[in-house]
Amino acid sequence: MTAGTGTAAGALAPTGFLDFDSAPVRDFVHRSVRAGGTPREQAVDLYLAVRDGVRYEVYGADLSRAGLRASTVARVGSGMCIHKSVLFAAGLRSLGVPARLVFADVRNHLSSPRLRELVGGDVFRQHCYTSVFLDDRWVKATPVFNRSLCRLFRIAVLDFDGTADSLHHPYDLDGRKHMEFLRVHGEFDDVPHERVLADLREGHPDLLGPDDRVVAGSLRTDIGARP
């Protein structure tokens, strides 16, 4: 774990999960980022590519060590908040931009009835987003909910310009409560895998199967069925 100030070699290095030296991550970054752009421009390009180019799906998400590698996420093209944040952070590091993973517990008021049942309420442990070092300061970025999913849930799309924090909105487009941040666990140079899995299994015992995958389903089907 690291503090969210300053820079550190750990925020730039490849890791077991942020394997940006792998071909799938290199290819994803190459096709997503403009050549010759400034670090901030490239970070914004990458943010949009991860947000809208990697499908957000909780159900069936692979939370094993292999499933959470950035190279796997780039190849599979889908995942939940941890997967998308891992790919974004890995891609940033490949561009020479320091990046860390942030884990927090949140209250999500707009999840589907089935997901609330599996989670055991509206509090979700170990939500993940990123901390990015641009222009001599750390800013937060959340390339999680893609544009089409935001339309279905009637929440504003989260943009990121590299100068200000991009965190989930507290309310949806109809004024209903959306997301509350309850507890920030810290910023990490790599996925604290054992800690995250243990906390998810303790807090949401019905969510994960024995293979470290979220149970099967479809969030889009859930959204269509919700009242």
GROMACS .gro file of C-alpha atoms in nm:
model
  227
    1MET     CA    1   0.000   0.000   0.000
    2THR     CA    2   0.117   0.351  -0.070
    3ALA     CA    3   0.006   0.700   0.015
    4GLY     CA    4  -0.162   0.907  -0.253
    5THR     CA    5   0.106   1.176  -0.269
    6GLY     CA    6   0.433   1.209  -0.455
    7THR     CA    7   0.566   0.966  -0.709
    8ALA     CA    8   0.726   0.627  -0.662
    9ALA     CA    9   0.893   0.366  -0.877
   10GLY     CA   10   0.617   0.125  -0.778
   11ALA     CA   11   0.359   0.338  -0.958
   12LEU     CA   12   0.545   0.291  -1.287
   13ALA     CA   13   0.669  -0.068  -1.271
   14PRO     CA   14   0.509  -0.373  -1.434
   15THR     CA   15   0.359  -0.617  -1.184
   16GLY     CA   16   0.199  -0.958  -1.186
   17PHE     CA   17  -0.139  -0.798  -1.255
   18LEU     CA   18  -0.036  -0.477  -1.432
   19ASP     CA   19   0.163  -0.664  -1.696
   20PHE     CA   20   0.191  -0.380  -1.945
   21ASP     CA   21   0.494  -0.541  -2.107
   22SER     CA   22   0.261  -0.809  -2.249
   23ALA     CA   23   0.150  -0.807  -2.613
   24PRO     CA   24  -0.226  -0.771  -2.542
   25VAL     CA   25  -0.174  -0.458  -2.331
   26ARG     CA   26   0.078  -0.308  -2.574
   27ASP     CA   27  -0.163  -0.366  -2.862
   28PHE     CA   28  -0.457  -0.218  -2.671
   29VAL     CA   29  -0.261   0.096  -2.587
   30HIS     CA   30  -0.125   0.130  -2.942
   31ARG     CA   31  -0.470   0.129  -3.101
   32SER     CA   32  -0.624   0.349  -2.829
   33VAL     CA   33  -0.380   0.636  -2.785
   34ARG     CA   34  -0.282   0.909  -3.030
   35ALA     CA   35   0.084   0.913  -3.127
   36GLY     CA   36   0.276   1.219  -3.017
   37GLY     CA   37   0.014   1.338  -2.771
   38THR     CA   38   0.095   1.490  -2.434
   39PRO     CA   39   0.078   1.259  -2.130
   40ARG     CA   40  -0.258   1.412  -2.037
   41GLU     CA   41  -0.397   1.370  -2.389
   42GLN     CA   42  -0.282   1.010  -2.400
   43ALA     CA   43  -0.428   0.942  -2.055
   44VAL     CA   44  -0.766   1.077  -2.170
   45ASP     CA   45  -0.750   0.868  -2.488
   46LEU     CA   46  -0.679   0.557  -2.285
   47TYR     CA   47  -0.954   0.638  -2.034
   48LEU     CA   48  -1.214   0.657  -2.311
   49ALA     CA   49  -1.088   0.336  -2.470
   50VAL     CA   50  -1.118   0.145  -2.142
   51ARG     CA   51  -1.447   0.306  -2.041
   52ASP     CA   52  -1.630   0.241  -2.367
   53GLY     CA   53  -1.420  -0.029  -2.534
   54VAL     CA   54  -1.417  -0.278  -2.246
   55ARG     CA   55  -1.770  -0.394  -2.162
   56TYR     CA   56  -1.871  -0.358  -1.799
   57GLU     CA   57  -2.015  -0.681  -1.661
   58VAL     CA   58  -2.024  -0.803  -1.303
   59TYR     CA   59  -2.171  -1.146  -1.373
   60GLY     CA   60  -1.920  -1.410  -1.470
   61ALA     CA   61  -1.628  -1.178  -1.394
   62ASP     CA   62  -1.311  -1.378  -1.333
   63LEU     CA   63  -1.143  -1.261  -1.011
   64SER     CA   64  -0.871  -1.524  -1.016
   65ARG     CA   65  -0.511  -1.413  -1.051
   66ALA     CA   66  -0.512  -1.502  -1.419
   67GLY     CA   67  -0.847  -1.333  -1.477
   68LEU     CA   68  -0.737  -1.005  -1.321
   69ARG     CA   69  -0.421  -0.959  -1.526
   70ALA     CA   70  -0.433  -0.657  -1.753
   71SER     CA   71  -0.334  -0.878  -2.046
   72THR     CA   72  -0.637  -1.101  -1.983
   73VAL     CA   73  -0.873  -0.803  -1.960
   74ALA     CA   74  -0.736  -0.659  -2.285
   75ARG     CA   75  -0.786  -0.993  -2.457
   76VAL     CA   76  -1.132  -1.074  -2.313
   77GLY     CA   77  -1.269  -0.721  -2.349
   78SER     CA   78  -1.501  -0.724  -2.048
   79GLY     CA   79  -1.495  -0.711  -1.671
   80MET     CA   80  -1.606  -0.522  -1.364
   81CYS     CA   81  -1.449  -0.224  -1.189
   82ILE     CA   82  -1.129  -0.404  -1.083
   83HIS     CA   83  -1.062  -0.543  -1.430
   84LYS     CA   84  -1.113  -0.211  -1.607
   85SER     CA   85  -0.908  -0.016  -1.353
   86VAL     CA   86  -0.625  -0.269  -1.378
   87LEU     CA   87  -0.612  -0.234  -1.756
   88PHE     CA   88  -0.625   0.146  -1.735
   89ALA     CA   89  -0.346   0.162  -1.476
   90ALA     CA   90  -0.131  -0.082  -1.671
   91GLY     CA   91  -0.177   0.115  -1.991
   92LEU     CA   92  -0.088   0.439  -1.817
   93ARG     CA   93   0.233   0.292  -1.682
   94SER     CA   94   0.325   0.173  -2.030
   95LEU     CA   95   0.301   0.540  -2.135
   96GLY     CA   96   0.525   0.651  -1.849
   97VAL     CA   97   0.237   0.792  -1.643
   98PRO     CA   98   0.241   0.681  -1.276
   99ALA     CA   99  -0.081   0.509  -1.173
  100ARG     CA  100  -0.215   0.322  -0.872
  101LEU     CA  101  -0.525   0.126  -0.783
  102VAL     CA  102  -0.768   0.262  -0.523
  103PHE     CA  103  -1.004   0.032  -0.334
  104ALA     CA  104  -1.311   0.153  -0.146
  105ASP     CA  105  -1.641   0.033  -0.003
  106VAL     CA  106  -1.940   0.204  -0.164
  107ARG     CA  107  -2.317   0.213  -0.133
  108ASN     CA  108  -2.470   0.166  -0.477
  109HIS     CA  109  -2.838   0.261  -0.474
  110LEU     CA  110  -2.905   0.166  -0.836
  111SER     CA  111  -2.800  -0.197  -0.858
  112SER     CA  112  -3.054  -0.453  -0.977
  113PRO     CA  113  -3.271  -0.655  -0.734
  114ARG     CA  114  -3.083  -0.974  -0.819
  115LEU     CA  115  -2.743  -0.814  -0.767
  116ARG     CA  116  -2.856  -0.663  -0.436
  117GLU     CA  117  -2.966  -1.008  -0.326
  118LEU     CA  118  -2.631  -1.162  -0.421
  119VAL     CA  119  -2.436  -0.878  -0.260
  120GLY     CA  120  -2.655  -0.888   0.050
  121GLY     CA  121  -2.770  -0.526   0.030
  122ASP     CA  122  -2.654  -0.208  -0.137
  123VAL     CA  123  -2.304  -0.187   0.014
  124PHE     CA  124  -2.036  -0.327  -0.216
  125ARG     CA  125  -1.689  -0.394  -0.082
  126GLN     CA  126  -1.364  -0.336  -0.272
  127HIS     CA  127  -1.488  -0.110  -0.550
  128CYS     CA  128  -1.184  -0.017  -0.758
  129TYR     CA  129  -1.078   0.295  -0.946
  130THR     CA  130  -0.743   0.460  -1.025
  131SER     CA  131  -0.514   0.736  -0.906
  132VAL     CA  132  -0.317   0.901  -1.187
  133PHE     CA  133  -0.015   1.135  -1.164
  134LEU     CA  134  -0.047   1.410  -1.425
  135ASP     CA  135   0.098   1.761  -1.430
  136ASP     CA  136   0.263   1.712  -1.089
  137ARG     CA  137  -0.053   1.608  -0.905
  138TRP     CA  138  -0.259   1.299  -0.837
  139VAL     CA  139  -0.612   1.285  -0.980
  140LYS     CA  140  -0.872   1.009  -0.954
  141ALA     CA  141  -1.025   0.838  -1.257
  142THR     CA  142  -1.304   0.580  -1.289
  143PRO     CA  143  -1.317   0.424  -1.640
  144VAL     CA  144  -1.582   0.175  -1.530
  145PHE     CA  145  -1.938   0.227  -1.659
  146ASN     CA  146  -1.944   0.244  -2.039
  147ARG     CA  147  -2.165   0.494  -2.218
  148SER     CA  148  -2.435   0.246  -2.321
  149LEU     CA  149  -2.471   0.113  -1.966
  150CYS     CA  150  -2.501   0.467  -1.831
  151ARG     CA  151  -2.792   0.527  -2.068
  152LEU     CA  152  -2.969   0.214  -1.943
  153PHE     CA  153  -2.916   0.311  -1.578
  154ARG     CA  154  -2.991   0.681  -1.645
  155ILE     CA  155  -2.668   0.802  -1.492
  156ALA     CA  156  -2.436   1.066  -1.634
  157VAL     CA  157  -2.135   0.935  -1.823
  158LEU     CA  158  -1.815   0.993  -1.627
  159ASP     CA  159  -1.569   1.194  -1.832
  160PHE     CA  160  -1.203   1.251  -1.746
  161ASP     CA  161  -0.995   1.545  -1.865
  162GLY     CA  162  -0.679   1.469  -1.670
  163THR     CA  163  -0.709   1.779  -1.452
  164ALA     CA  164  -0.990   1.695  -1.207
  165ASP     CA  165  -1.111   1.388  -1.021
  166SER     CA  166  -1.355   1.167  -1.210
  167LEU     CA  167  -1.558   0.978  -0.951
  168HIS     CA  168  -1.908   0.829  -0.957
  169HIS     CA  169  -2.185   1.087  -0.933
  170PRO     CA  170  -2.387   1.086  -0.608
  171TYR     CA  171  -2.718   1.112  -0.800
  172ASP     CA  172  -2.860   0.978  -1.125
  173LEU     CA  173  -3.024   1.186  -1.398
  174ASP     CA  174  -3.360   1.165  -1.218
  175GLY     CA  175  -3.221   1.291  -0.888
  176ARG     CA  176  -3.215   0.953  -0.716
  177LYS     CA  177  -2.919   0.857  -0.501
  178HIS     CA  178  -2.660   0.664  -0.698
  179MET     CA  179  -2.323   0.618  -0.528
  180GLU     CA  180  -2.187   0.691  -0.182
  181PHE     CA  181  -1.824   0.633  -0.085
  182LEU     CA  182  -1.817   0.482   0.262
  183ARG     CA  183  -1.457   0.381   0.323
  184VAL     CA  184  -1.137   0.412   0.121
  185HIS     CA  185  -0.898   0.124   0.191
  186GLY     CA  186  -0.600   0.294   0.028
  187GLU     CA  187  -0.394   0.319  -0.289
  188PHE     CA  188  -0.193   0.021  -0.409
  189ASP     CA  189   0.085  -0.036  -0.661
  190ASP     CA  190  -0.062  -0.377  -0.746
  191VAL     CA  191  -0.383  -0.570  -0.677
  192PRO     CA  192  -0.384  -0.688  -0.312
  193HIS     CA  193  -0.546  -1.006  -0.439
  194GLU     CA  194  -0.572  -1.216  -0.124
  195ARG     CA  195  -0.707  -0.922   0.075
  196VAL     CA  196  -0.964  -0.830  -0.189
  197LEU     CA  197  -1.087  -1.186  -0.238
  198ALA     CA  198  -1.109  -1.252   0.135
  199ASP     CA  199  -1.307  -0.933   0.190
  200LEU     CA  200  -1.544  -1.008  -0.098
  201ARG     CA  201  -1.606  -1.360   0.027
  202GLU     CA  202  -1.668  -1.236   0.379
  203GLY     CA  203  -1.894  -0.948   0.278
  204HIS     CA  204  -2.070  -1.112  -0.019
  205PRO     CA  205  -2.063  -1.491   0.038
  206ASP     CA  206  -2.321  -1.559  -0.235
  207LEU     CA  207  -2.147  -1.355  -0.505
  208LEU     CA  208  -1.843  -1.569  -0.588
  209GLY     CA  209  -1.817  -1.932  -0.686
  210PRO     CA  210  -1.535  -2.168  -0.583
  211ASP     CA  211  -1.340  -2.078  -0.899
  212ASP     CA  212  -1.322  -1.708  -0.798
  213ARG     CA  213  -1.577  -1.613  -1.062
  214VAL     CA  214  -1.887  -1.406  -0.998
  215VAL     CA  215  -2.200  -1.615  -1.053
  216ALA     CA  216  -2.342  -1.621  -1.405
  217GLY     CA  217  -2.596  -1.371  -1.531
  218SER     CA  218  -2.634  -1.050  -1.728
  219LEU     CA  219  -2.645  -0.700  -1.585
  220ARG     CA  220  -2.826  -0.573  -1.894
  221THR     CA  221  -3.094  -0.838  -1.849
  222ASP     CA  222  -3.124  -0.735  -1.485
  223ILE     CA  223  -3.163  -0.369  -1.578
  224GLY     CA  224  -3.438  -0.453  -1.824
  225ALA     CA  225  -3.620  -0.650  -1.557
  226ARG     CA  226  -3.585  -0.405  -1.269
  227PRO     CA  227  -3.891  -0.203  -1.164
   0.00000   0.00000   0.00000
